[in-house]
Amino acid sequence: MSDTYLEDIYFKNYRNLKEANISFSKNINLITGNNANGKTNLLEAIYYSIYKKSFRKNTKDNLIFSQLDEEKYFILKTNFFKFGSKFNHSMKIDENEKLIYVNNQKSKKLENIKSIPINPYDCHTFFSNKKNRRDLFDSFISDIDKDYKIALRDFNKALRSRNVLLSKFFGPKEHFEKQIKVYDQLISKNAKILLNKRYNFVEKLNPLLCKTFKNIFREPMDLKIVYESSLPNDSSEEDIFNFYQKNLDKDRIMKTTKRGIHLDDFNILINNNYCHEYGSVGQQKISFLSLLFSYVGYLETVEKITPILLIDDISGELDSLCLDNLLKYLEIKRIQVFITTANQEFANKINSILGSKQYVVEKGVVTEI
Ligand SMILES: Nc1ncnc2c1ncn2[C@@H]1O[C@H](COP(=O)(O)OP(=O)(O)O)[C@@H](O)[C@H]1O
Ligand SMILES: [Mg+2]
């Protein structure tokens, strides 16, 4: 049995989802329905209940059901189980206010549950530039390591201040250099934490990544993540400080910090070639999915956390052999999965899995079948 799972959800006015109370399987929940009927919205509502934010990038004010004049809010109520204990989240969100309750008490902080959205469309974002890759890894590590999250926040703050100074400073050189030294000390202290943790994370993720690629996607090639940093893993705080100071003259001319770990990259290699240059579109997709599934494996084996998986529209992206392997993988995992598809053949296969439940979404109405 999955040790963390969503038992049920009540929603009202969440995008096109009107009002319903739906209970779920601890194992696989299949969400079917034609396109643009609300399947992804249901996954998003679940994600929102866990993190009080969306997994979609451009959401701004679009989350409240738009065809209402009076009720300009949405409500999400959820019951979760975690290691045998039950708790609930309840939220009422309008344009001005987020009212959040945890176990019926007003609260700012939600219960700590992990949910991983798996969406093949994010693959393009990931391979298109290194900032997106870095952001994904930063979020992977921040999500499981508070010290990393704090170091990242403090590093970015110091870097922003450094860049403001580089772009705006007039006045005596000594004042400038003294102030930059203060920032570089903060930068190097936090960069050391980030560097170590990034190198370690990638080292632990790699064996899982290769295994996932081979087991689920039956690829004989080797898949590997490399952390490409401007600084080596064994850099001391002093090394990092000297690195930033050494580049100061150039940074001053350019009026910004042109080198450093804020520009580092995480790359996927297929047989030692860059996946985004060498891999076919299909290989890029399964490499990216392998990365996400290996993170799930990391959470389970290293962190002892069972995440809830939200898998969106994967069936159009993979051939039937890969889909069969993926289903086998999901079937034996003790993990709660929500998986959407508009593909009937794939839906039938999932449906035959013991303990699975099926829902159909039609014009925002969700029904268990
Ligand atoms: N705030 C909103 N109010 C009403 N409908 C919305 C809102 N936001 C999105 N929609 C509608 O939701 C539908 C898309 O739902 P989605 O879950 O992405 O579909 P799919 O079933 O293809 O995954 C579209 O018809 C869109 O117009
Ligand atoms: Mg969708």
mmCIF file of C-alpha atoms and ligand atoms in Angstrom:
data_model
loop_
_atom_site.group_PDB
_atom_site.id
_atom_site.type_symbol
_atom_site.label_atom_id
_atom_site.label_comp_id
_atom_site.label_asym_id
_atom_site.label_seq_id
_atom_site.Cartn_x
_atom_site.Cartn_y
_atom_site.Cartn_z
ATOM 1 C CA MET A 1 0.000 0.000 0.000
ATOM 2 C CA SER A 2 1.209 3.502 -0.772
ATOM 3 C CA ASP A 3 2.127 5.215 2.498
ATOM 4 C CA THR A 4 1.124 8.677 1.246
ATOM 5 C CA TYR A 5 -1.973 9.179 -0.818
ATOM 6 C CA LEU A 6 -4.890 11.428 -1.553
ATOM 7 C CA GLU A 7 -8.122 9.849 -0.377
ATOM 8 C CA ASP A 8 -10.555 12.326 -1.902
ATOM 9 C CA ILE A 9 -11.022 15.809 -3.263
ATOM 10 C CA TYR A 10 -13.893 18.273 -3.228
ATOM 11 C CA PHE A 11 -13.587 21.041 -5.784
ATOM 12 C CA LYS A 12 -15.710 23.978 -6.784
ATOM 13 C CA ASN A 13 -15.088 26.494 -9.568
ATOM 14 C CA TYR A 14 -11.543 25.304 -10.250
ATOM 15 C CA ARG A 15 -11.062 26.320 -13.907
ATOM 16 C CA ASN A 16 -13.745 24.424 -15.845
ATOM 17 C CA LEU A 17 -14.338 21.913 -13.008
ATOM 18 C CA LYS A 18 -17.644 22.899 -11.463
ATOM 19 C CA GLU A 19 -18.409 21.116 -8.190
ATOM 20 C CA ALA A 20 -17.897 17.504 -7.132
ATOM 21 C CA ASN A 21 -16.568 15.230 -4.450
ATOM 22 C CA ILE A 22 -14.400 12.418 -5.800
ATOM 23 C CA SER A 23 -12.637 9.620 -3.938
ATOM 24 C CA PHE A 24 -9.563 7.943 -5.314
ATOM 25 C CA SER A 25 -7.701 4.669 -5.426
ATOM 26 C CA LYS A 26 -4.474 4.360 -3.430
ATOM 27 C CA ASN A 27 -2.914 2.918 -6.552
ATOM 28 C CA ILE A 28 -3.679 3.921 -10.102
ATOM 29 C CA ASN A 29 -6.308 6.497 -11.030
ATOM 30 C CA LEU A 30 -7.038 6.695 -14.707
ATOM 31 C CA ILE A 31 -8.540 9.945 -15.992
ATOM 32 C CA THR A 32 -10.040 9.729 -19.459
ATOM 33 C CA GLY A 33 -12.013 12.082 -21.656
ATOM 34 C CA ASN A 34 -11.694 13.979 -24.890
ATOM 35 C CA ASN A 35 -9.318 16.876 -25.236
ATOM 36 C CA ALA A 36 -10.080 20.222 -23.597
ATOM 37 C CA ASN A 37 -12.586 18.685 -21.177
ATOM 38 C CA GLY A 38 -10.627 19.180 -17.955
ATOM 39 C CA LYS A 39 -8.278 16.210 -17.431
ATOM 40 C CA THR A 40 -5.189 18.343 -16.889
ATOM 41 C CA ASN A 41 -7.273 20.735 -14.778
ATOM 42 C CA LEU A 42 -8.051 17.863 -12.405
ATOM 43 C CA LEU A 43 -4.336 17.021 -12.051
ATOM 44 C CA GLU A 44 -3.637 20.699 -11.529
ATOM 45 C CA ALA A 45 -6.329 20.926 -8.817
ATOM 46 C CA ILE A 46 -4.648 18.015 -6.991
ATOM 47 C CA TYR A 47 -1.255 19.675 -7.308
ATOM 48 C CA TYR A 48 -2.699 22.974 -6.101
ATOM 49 C CA SER A 49 -4.168 21.239 -3.044
ATOM 50 C CA ILE A 50 -0.686 20.037 -2.138
ATOM 51 C CA TYR A 51 1.402 23.132 -2.915
ATOM 52 C CA LYS A 52 -1.117 26.025 -3.107
ATOM 53 C CA LYS A 53 0.237 26.818 -6.541
ATOM 54 C CA SER A 54 -0.133 25.518 -10.063
ATOM 55 C CA PHE A 55 2.360 23.447 -12.052
ATOM 56 C CA ARG A 56 1.462 25.408 -15.176
ATOM 57 C CA LYS A 57 3.760 28.267 -16.033
ATOM 58 C CA ASN A 58 1.408 31.051 -17.169
ATOM 59 C CA THR A 59 -1.528 30.817 -14.841
ATOM 60 C CA LYS A 60 -1.911 34.303 -13.420
ATOM 61 C CA ASP A 61 -5.619 34.779 -12.697
ATOM 62 C CA ASN A 62 -7.038 31.969 -14.790
ATOM 63 C CA LEU A 63 -7.689 29.433 -12.072
ATOM 64 C CA ILE A 64 -11.168 30.589 -11.036
ATOM 65 C CA PHE A 65 -14.056 29.369 -13.187
ATOM 66 C CA SER A 66 -14.397 32.234 -15.623
ATOM 67 C CA GLN A 67 -18.110 32.163 -16.420
ATOM 68 C CA LEU A 68 -19.266 33.344 -13.029
ATOM 69 C CA ASP A 69 -20.292 36.840 -12.090
ATOM 70 C CA GLU A 70 -20.903 36.429 -8.376
ATOM 71 C CA GLU A 71 -18.774 33.573 -7.072
ATOM 72 C CA LYS A 72 -15.289 34.734 -7.941
ATOM 73 C CA TYR A 73 -13.432 32.071 -5.963
ATOM 74 C CA PHE A 74 -12.548 28.435 -6.036
ATOM 75 C CA ILE A 75 -12.567 25.857 -3.244
ATOM 76 C CA LEU A 76 -10.411 22.739 -2.876
ATOM 77 C CA LYS A 77 -10.780 20.337 0.038
ATOM 78 C CA THR A 78 -8.647 17.236 0.270
ATOM 79 C CA ASN A 79 -8.129 14.344 2.689
ATOM 80 C CA PHE A 80 -4.719 12.712 2.703
ATOM 81 C CA PHE A 81 -3.195 9.707 4.387
ATOM 82 C CA LYS A 82 0.438 9.744 5.406
ATOM 83 C CA PHE A 83 1.944 6.775 7.242
ATOM 84 C CA GLY A 84 -1.459 5.781 8.575
ATOM 85 C CA SER A 85 -2.534 9.244 9.796
ATOM 86 C CA LYS A 86 -5.257 11.192 8.126
ATOM 87 C CA PHE A 87 -5.179 14.951 7.640
ATOM 88 C CA ASN A 88 -6.892 17.498 5.459
ATOM 89 C CA HIS A 89 -6.232 20.618 3.474
ATOM 90 C CA SER A 90 -8.957 23.079 2.754
ATOM 91 C CA MET A 91 -8.586 26.231 0.699
ATOM 92 C CA LYS A 92 -10.764 29.017 -0.536
ATOM 93 C CA ILE A 93 -8.988 31.210 -3.025
ATOM 94 C CA ASP A 94 -10.292 34.445 -4.478
ATOM 95 C CA GLU A 95 -8.643 37.271 -6.351
ATOM 96 C CA ASN A 96 -7.457 38.957 -3.157
ATOM 97 C CA GLU A 97 -7.055 36.273 -0.567
ATOM 98 C CA LYS A 98 -5.911 32.703 0.009
ATOM 99 C CA LEU A 99 -7.693 31.133 2.974
ATOM 100 C CA ILE A 100 -5.894 27.933 3.932
ATOM 101 C CA TYR A 101 -6.827 25.426 6.639
ATOM 102 C CA VAL A 102 -4.814 22.373 7.675
ATOM 103 C CA ASN A 103 -6.735 19.905 9.850
ATOM 104 C CA ASN A 104 -9.456 22.546 10.205
ATOM 105 C CA GLN A 105 -7.050 25.114 11.664
ATOM 106 C CA LYS A 106 -6.112 28.251 9.784
ATOM 107 C CA SER A 107 -2.548 27.831 8.615
ATOM 108 C CA LYS A 108 0.059 29.241 6.275
ATOM 109 C CA LYS A 109 2.031 26.029 6.026
ATOM 110 C CA LEU A 110 0.626 22.924 4.380
ATOM 111 C CA GLU A 111 1.421 19.326 5.345
ATOM 112 C CA ASN A 112 4.589 18.134 3.748
ATOM 113 C CA ILE A 113 3.579 15.936 0.815
ATOM 114 C CA LYS A 114 5.467 15.523 -2.439
ATOM 115 C CA SER A 115 3.840 15.373 -5.797
ATOM 116 C CA ILE A 116 5.691 15.013 -9.084
ATOM 117 C CA PRO A 117 4.009 16.255 -12.251
ATOM 118 C CA ILE A 118 5.173 14.258 -15.261
ATOM 119 C CA ASN A 119 4.386 15.952 -18.507
ATOM 120 C CA PRO A 120 6.182 15.180 -21.769
ATOM 121 C CA TYR A 121 5.623 18.769 -22.956
ATOM 122 C CA ASP A 122 8.056 20.018 -20.298
ATOM 123 C CA CYS A 123 10.734 18.122 -22.195
ATOM 124 C CA HIS A 124 11.005 20.901 -24.753
ATOM 125 C CA THR A 125 11.407 23.498 -22.000
ATOM 126 C CA PHE A 126 14.109 21.389 -20.358
ATOM 127 C CA PHE A 127 16.211 20.936 -23.481
ATOM 128 C CA SER A 128 15.714 24.473 -24.821
ATOM 129 C CA ASN A 129 18.067 26.252 -22.415
ATOM 130 C CA LYS A 130 20.309 25.766 -19.449
ATOM 131 C CA LYS A 131 18.424 28.125 -17.147
ATOM 132 C CA ASN A 132 15.419 25.809 -17.319
ATOM 133 C CA ARG A 133 17.624 22.797 -16.638
ATOM 134 C CA ARG A 134 19.236 24.538 -13.677
ATOM 135 C CA ASP A 135 15.826 25.594 -12.354
ATOM 136 C CA LEU A 136 14.571 22.007 -12.492
ATOM 137 C CA PHE A 137 17.583 20.677 -10.579
ATOM 138 C CA ASP A 138 17.416 23.546 -8.105
ATOM 139 C CA SER A 139 13.792 22.670 -7.458
ATOM 140 C CA PHE A 140 14.593 18.930 -7.177
ATOM 141 C CA ILE A 141 17.197 19.585 -4.486
ATOM 142 C CA SER A 142 15.383 22.479 -2.749
ATOM 143 C CA ASP A 143 12.331 20.278 -2.363
ATOM 144 C CA ILE A 144 14.185 17.749 -0.249
ATOM 145 C CA ASP A 145 16.875 19.861 1.397
ATOM 146 C CA LYS A 146 16.035 22.957 3.409
ATOM 147 C CA ASP A 147 19.699 24.013 3.712
ATOM 148 C CA TYR A 148 19.976 24.002 -0.072
ATOM 149 C CA LYS A 149 16.855 26.131 -0.397
ATOM 150 C CA ILE A 150 18.190 28.682 2.093
ATOM 151 C CA ALA A 151 21.671 28.725 0.510
ATOM 152 C CA LEU A 152 20.119 29.247 -2.922
ATOM 153 C CA ARG A 153 17.980 32.119 -1.679
ATOM 154 C CA ASP A 154 20.943 33.811 0.048
ATOM 155 C CA PHE A 155 23.259 33.202 -2.915
ATOM 156 C CA ASN A 156 20.770 34.779 -5.333
ATOM 157 C CA LYS A 157 20.240 37.732 -3.025
ATOM 158 C CA ALA A 158 23.978 38.414 -2.759
ATOM 159 C CA LEU A 159 24.416 37.987 -6.499
ATOM 160 C CA ARG A 160 21.600 40.446 -7.234
ATOM 161 C CA SER A 161 23.200 43.011 -4.911
ATOM 162 C CA ARG A 162 26.585 42.435 -6.561
ATOM 163 C CA ASN A 163 25.063 43.016 -9.990
ATOM 164 C CA VAL A 164 23.272 46.172 -8.884
ATOM 165 C CA LEU A 165 26.569 47.506 -7.576
ATOM 166 C CA LEU A 166 28.401 46.541 -10.775
ATOM 167 C CA SER A 167 25.835 48.312 -12.910
ATOM 168 C CA LYS A 168 25.371 51.458 -10.841
ATOM 169 C CA PHE A 169 28.429 52.235 -8.768
ATOM 170 C CA PHE A 170 30.098 55.628 -9.127
ATOM 171 C CA GLY A 171 32.545 56.917 -6.579
ATOM 172 C CA PRO A 172 35.845 55.898 -5.033
ATOM 173 C CA LYS A 173 37.225 52.537 -6.131
ATOM 174 C CA GLU A 174 38.029 51.482 -2.549
ATOM 175 C CA HIS A 175 34.404 51.786 -1.479
ATOM 176 C CA PHE A 176 33.312 49.711 -4.427
ATOM 177 C CA GLU A 177 35.903 47.004 -3.795
ATOM 178 C CA LYS A 178 35.107 46.836 -0.107
ATOM 179 C CA GLN A 179 31.401 46.412 -0.754
ATOM 180 C CA ILE A 180 31.960 43.804 -3.496
ATOM 181 C CA LYS A 181 34.129 41.815 -1.058
ATOM 182 C CA VAL A 182 31.208 41.661 1.357
ATOM 183 C CA TYR A 183 28.993 40.253 -1.384
ATOM 184 C CA ASP A 184 31.661 37.831 -2.595
ATOM 185 C CA GLN A 185 32.029 36.443 0.908
ATOM 186 C CA LEU A 186 28.304 35.779 1.029
ATOM 187 C CA ILE A 187 28.392 34.345 -2.479
ATOM 188 C CA SER A 188 31.291 31.995 -1.749
ATOM 189 C CA LYS A 189 29.828 30.778 1.565
ATOM 190 C CA ASN A 190 26.557 29.829 -0.116
ATOM 191 C CA ALA A 191 28.088 28.684 -3.415
ATOM 192 C CA LYS A 192 30.121 26.093 -1.534
ATOM 193 C CA ILE A 193 26.940 24.579 -0.105
ATOM 194 C CA LEU A 194 25.222 24.624 -3.502
ATOM 195 C CA LEU A 195 28.208 23.099 -5.302
ATOM 196 C CA ASN A 196 28.635 20.201 -2.889
ATOM 197 C CA LYS A 197 24.971 19.403 -2.815
ATOM 198 C CA ARG A 198 24.592 19.610 -6.596
ATOM 199 C CA TYR A 199 27.559 17.296 -7.228
ATOM 200 C CA ASN A 200 26.335 14.827 -4.604
ATOM 201 C CA PHE A 201 22.781 14.807 -5.893
ATOM 202 C CA VAL A 202 23.862 14.113 -9.459
ATOM 203 C CA GLU A 203 26.170 11.332 -8.320
ATOM 204 C CA LYS A 204 23.350 9.603 -6.471
ATOM 205 C CA LEU A 205 20.810 10.167 -9.246
ATOM 206 C CA ASN A 206 22.957 8.741 -12.047
ATOM 207 C CA PRO A 207 22.675 5.013 -11.285
ATOM 208 C CA LEU A 208 18.894 5.403 -10.949
ATOM 209 C CA LEU A 209 18.702 7.310 -14.220
ATOM 210 C CA CYS A 210 20.551 4.680 -16.209
ATOM 211 C CA LYS A 211 18.446 1.903 -14.690
ATOM 212 C CA THR A 212 15.168 3.696 -15.464
ATOM 213 C CA PHE A 213 16.214 4.352 -19.055
ATOM 214 C CA LYS A 214 17.042 0.695 -19.589
ATOM 215 C CA ASN A 215 14.194 -0.874 -17.625
ATOM 216 C CA ILE A 216 11.243 1.222 -18.681
ATOM 217 C CA PHE A 217 12.301 2.431 -22.059
ATOM 218 C CA ARG A 218 14.410 -0.562 -23.103
ATOM 219 C CA GLU A 219 17.171 1.656 -24.406
ATOM 220 C CA PRO A 220 20.502 -0.146 -24.647
ATOM 221 C CA MET A 221 22.403 3.153 -24.563
ATOM 222 C CA ASP A 222 23.863 4.727 -21.465
ATOM 223 C CA LEU A 223 22.186 7.763 -20.016
ATOM 224 C CA LYS A 224 23.974 10.088 -17.671
ATOM 225 C CA ILE A 225 23.563 13.513 -16.073
ATOM 226 C CA VAL A 226 26.599 15.728 -15.852
ATOM 227 C CA TYR A 227 26.794 18.770 -13.681
ATOM 228 C CA GLU A 228 28.875 21.231 -15.676
ATOM 229 C CA SER A 229 30.097 23.833 -13.256
ATOM 230 C CA SER A 230 32.577 26.667 -13.469
ATOM 231 C CA LEU A 231 34.021 25.339 -10.192
ATOM 232 C CA PRO A 232 35.128 21.859 -9.083
ATOM 233 C CA ASN A 233 33.470 19.957 -6.232
ATOM 234 C CA ASP A 234 36.413 20.293 -3.869
ATOM 235 C CA SER A 235 36.512 24.123 -4.087
ATOM 236 C CA SER A 236 36.949 25.754 -0.708
ATOM 237 C CA GLU A 237 35.155 28.965 0.227
ATOM 238 C CA GLU A 238 38.444 30.752 -0.336
ATOM 239 C CA ASP A 239 38.817 29.243 -3.843
ATOM 240 C CA ILE A 240 35.337 30.410 -4.712
ATOM 241 C CA PHE A 241 35.954 33.867 -3.284
ATOM 242 C CA ASN A 242 39.158 34.164 -5.309
ATOM 243 C CA PHE A 243 37.360 32.985 -8.436
ATOM 244 C CA TYR A 244 34.787 35.779 -8.195
ATOM 245 C CA GLN A 245 37.431 38.364 -7.273
ATOM 246 C CA LYS A 246 39.629 37.315 -10.203
ATOM 247 C CA ASN A 247 36.828 38.071 -12.646
ATOM 248 C CA LEU A 248 35.955 41.385 -11.052
ATOM 249 C CA ASP A 249 37.665 43.645 -13.607
ATOM 250 C CA LYS A 250 35.823 41.986 -16.477
ATOM 251 C CA ASP A 251 32.558 42.015 -14.528
ATOM 252 C CA ARG A 252 33.019 45.721 -13.920
ATOM 253 C CA ILE A 253 33.377 46.398 -17.636
ATOM 254 C CA MET A 254 30.376 44.214 -18.432
ATOM 255 C CA LYS A 255 28.434 45.723 -15.479
ATOM 256 C CA THR A 256 27.295 42.266 -14.367
ATOM 257 C CA THR A 257 28.669 38.946 -13.056
ATOM 258 C CA LYS A 258 29.686 37.112 -16.196
ATOM 259 C CA ARG A 259 31.045 33.923 -14.665
ATOM 260 C CA GLY A 260 30.011 31.764 -11.755
ATOM 261 C CA ILE A 261 27.800 28.963 -10.592
ATOM 262 C CA HIS A 262 24.643 30.922 -11.388
ATOM 263 C CA LEU A 263 25.421 30.018 -15.015
ATOM 264 C CA ASP A 264 26.147 26.324 -14.449
ATOM 265 C CA ASP A 265 24.444 23.628 -16.487
ATOM 266 C CA PHE A 266 23.063 20.149 -15.983
ATOM 267 C CA ASN A 267 23.219 18.106 -19.143
ATOM 268 C CA ILE A 268 21.874 14.730 -20.137
ATOM 269 C CA LEU A 269 24.349 12.618 -22.113
ATOM 270 C CA ILE A 270 23.364 9.654 -24.277
ATOM 271 C CA ASN A 271 26.403 7.449 -24.828
ATOM 272 C CA ASN A 272 28.519 10.448 -23.870
ATOM 273 C CA ASN A 273 26.912 12.810 -26.393
ATOM 274 C CA TYR A 274 24.698 15.743 -25.490
ATOM 275 C CA CYS A 275 21.138 14.503 -25.676
ATOM 276 C CA HIS A 276 19.802 17.846 -26.960
ATOM 277 C CA GLU A 277 22.248 17.763 -29.893
ATOM 278 C CA TYR A 278 22.591 14.054 -30.603
ATOM 279 C CA GLY A 279 19.329 12.466 -29.464
ATOM 280 C CA SER A 280 16.246 12.132 -31.665
ATOM 281 C CA VAL A 281 13.105 13.905 -30.461
ATOM 282 C CA GLY A 282 11.857 10.520 -29.231
ATOM 283 C CA GLN A 283 15.085 9.866 -27.339
ATOM 284 C CA GLN A 284 14.929 13.327 -25.795
ATOM 285 C CA LYS A 285 11.426 12.582 -24.550
ATOM 286 C CA ILE A 286 12.309 9.264 -22.961
ATOM 287 C CA SER A 287 15.529 10.715 -21.527
ATOM 288 C CA PHE A 288 13.552 13.488 -19.899
ATOM 289 C CA LEU A 289 10.912 11.075 -18.605
ATOM 290 C CA SER A 290 13.706 8.827 -17.294
ATOM 291 C CA LEU A 291 15.064 11.825 -15.407
ATOM 292 C CA LEU A 292 11.686 12.477 -13.766
ATOM 293 C CA PHE A 293 11.136 8.814 -12.904
ATOM 294 C CA SER A 294 14.654 8.523 -11.535
ATOM 295 C CA TYR A 295 13.882 11.465 -9.250
ATOM 296 C CA VAL A 296 10.837 9.524 -8.055
ATOM 297 C CA GLY A 297 13.192 6.588 -7.367
ATOM 298 C CA TYR A 298 15.544 8.945 -5.532
ATOM 299 C CA LEU A 299 12.740 10.203 -3.293
ATOM 300 C CA GLU A 300 11.744 6.641 -2.476
ATOM 301 C CA THR A 301 15.116 5.040 -1.914
ATOM 302 C CA VAL A 302 17.268 7.885 -0.561
ATOM 303 C CA GLU A 303 14.738 10.188 1.082
ATOM 304 C CA LYS A 304 12.165 7.514 2.012
ATOM 305 C CA ILE A 305 9.376 9.700 0.671
ATOM 306 C CA THR A 306 6.486 8.385 -1.400
ATOM 307 C CA PRO A 307 5.445 11.049 -3.885
ATOM 308 C CA ILE A 308 2.080 11.222 -5.623
ATOM 309 C CA LEU A 309 2.561 11.040 -9.393
ATOM 310 C CA LEU A 310 0.571 13.214 -11.775
ATOM 311 C CA ILE A 311 1.213 11.855 -15.251
ATOM 312 C CA ASP A 312 -0.325 13.908 -18.021
ATOM 313 C CA ASP A 313 -1.016 12.749 -21.555
ATOM 314 C CA ILE A 314 1.955 10.475 -21.912
ATOM 315 C CA SER A 315 0.365 7.942 -24.246
ATOM 316 C CA GLY A 316 0.659 9.954 -27.439
ATOM 317 C CA GLU A 317 4.377 10.322 -26.866
ATOM 318 C CA LEU A 318 5.503 6.735 -26.398
ATOM 319 C CA ASP A 319 5.287 3.562 -28.459
ATOM 320 C CA SER A 320 3.188 0.718 -27.120
ATOM 321 C CA LEU A 321 6.160 -1.292 -25.828
ATOM 322 C CA CYS A 322 7.333 1.641 -23.714
ATOM 323 C CA LEU A 323 3.788 2.155 -22.446
ATOM 324 C CA ASP A 324 3.536 -1.507 -21.448
ATOM 325 C CA ASN A 325 6.823 -1.258 -19.553
ATOM 326 C CA LEU A 326 5.723 1.942 -17.909
ATOM 327 C CA LEU A 327 2.500 0.302 -16.742
ATOM 328 C CA LYS A 328 4.434 -2.642 -15.332
ATOM 329 C CA TYR A 329 6.670 -0.176 -13.506
ATOM 330 C CA LEU A 330 3.671 1.693 -12.066
ATOM 331 C CA GLU A 331 1.841 -1.516 -11.195
ATOM 332 C CA ILE A 332 4.557 -2.845 -8.929
ATOM 333 C CA LYS A 333 5.292 0.503 -7.323
ATOM 334 C CA ARG A 334 3.619 1.204 -4.011
ATOM 335 C CA ILE A 335 2.715 4.668 -5.101
ATOM 336 C CA GLN A 336 -0.429 6.626 -5.935
ATOM 337 C CA VAL A 337 -0.653 7.613 -9.566
ATOM 338 C CA PHE A 338 -3.028 9.886 -11.469
ATOM 339 C CA ILE A 339 -2.683 9.363 -15.179
ATOM 340 C CA THR A 340 -4.635 11.085 -17.928
ATOM 341 C CA THR A 341 -5.133 9.877 -21.451
ATOM 342 C CA ALA A 342 -7.389 10.385 -24.443
ATOM 343 C CA ASN A 343 -6.113 7.072 -25.896
ATOM 344 C CA GLN A 344 -8.706 4.301 -25.460
ATOM 345 C CA GLU A 345 -6.310 1.397 -26.008
ATOM 346 C CA PHE A 346 -3.975 2.671 -23.313
ATOM 347 C CA ALA A 347 -6.951 3.338 -21.027
ATOM 348 C CA ASN A 348 -8.110 -0.278 -21.404
ATOM 349 C CA LYS A 349 -4.686 -1.552 -20.414
ATOM 350 C CA ILE A 350 -4.590 0.595 -17.277
ATOM 351 C CA ASN A 351 -8.126 -0.398 -16.418
ATOM 352 C CA SER A 352 -7.179 -4.049 -16.245
ATOM 353 C CA ILE A 353 -4.705 -3.339 -13.440
ATOM 354 C CA LEU A 354 -5.979 -4.560 -10.091
ATOM 355 C CA GLY A 355 -6.938 -1.762 -7.704
ATOM 356 C CA SER A 356 -7.173 0.923 -10.356
ATOM 357 C CA LYS A 357 -10.114 3.305 -10.631
ATOM 358 C CA GLN A 358 -11.316 5.141 -13.697
ATOM 359 C CA TYR A 359 -12.865 8.579 -14.103
ATOM 360 C CA VAL A 360 -14.182 10.338 -17.137
ATOM 361 C CA VAL A 361 -14.082 14.101 -17.505
ATOM 362 C CA GLU A 362 -16.654 15.641 -19.781
ATOM 363 C CA LYS A 363 -17.009 19.410 -20.036
ATOM 364 C CA GLY A 364 -15.692 19.835 -16.506
ATOM 365 C CA VAL A 365 -17.888 17.122 -14.978
ATOM 366 C CA VAL A 366 -15.868 14.334 -13.371
ATOM 367 C CA THR A 367 -17.555 10.952 -12.934
ATOM 368 C CA GLU A 368 -16.187 7.698 -11.582
ATOM 369 C CA ILE A 369 -16.954 4.754 -13.865
HETATM 370 N N1 LIG B 1 -10.614 29.688 -15.549
HETATM 371 C C1 LIG B 1 -11.278 28.888 -16.391
HETATM 372 N N2 LIG B 1 -12.616 28.897 -16.423
HETATM 373 C C2 LIG B 1 -13.308 28.089 -17.246
HETATM 374 N N3 LIG B 1 -12.737 27.232 -18.105
HETATM 375 C C3 LIG B 1 -11.398 27.179 -18.128
HETATM 376 C C4 LIG B 1 -10.593 27.994 -17.267
HETATM 377 N N4 LIG B 1 -9.290 27.726 -17.507
HETATM 378 C C5 LIG B 1 -9.291 26.775 -18.472
HETATM 379 N N5 LIG B 1 -10.541 26.444 -18.855
HETATM 380 C C6 LIG B 1 -10.968 25.458 -19.853
HETATM 381 O O1 LIG B 1 -10.472 24.189 -19.498
HETATM 382 C C7 LIG B 1 -10.354 23.410 -20.676
HETATM 383 C C8 LIG B 1 -8.968 22.772 -20.739
HETATM 384 O O2 LIG B 1 -8.909 21.833 -19.790
HETATM 385 P P1 LIG B 1 -7.701 20.813 -19.755
HETATM 386 O O3 LIG B 1 -7.768 20.213 -18.414
HETATM 387 O O4 LIG B 1 -6.444 21.463 -20.156
HETATM 388 O O5 LIG B 1 -8.171 19.787 -20.879
HETATM 389 P P2 LIG B 1 -7.659 18.324 -21.196
HETATM 390 O O6 LIG B 1 -8.826 17.428 -20.926
HETATM 391 O O7 LIG B 1 -7.332 18.354 -22.646
HETATM 392 O O8 LIG B 1 -6.471 18.049 -20.351
HETATM 393 C C9 LIG B 1 -10.501 24.329 -21.856
HETATM 394 O O9 LIG B 1 -11.769 24.087 -22.419
HETATM 395 C C10 LIG B 1 -10.408 25.707 -21.224
HETATM 396 O O10 LIG B 1 -11.163 26.641 -21.909
HETATM 397 MG MG MG B 2 -4.504 17.933 -20.972
#
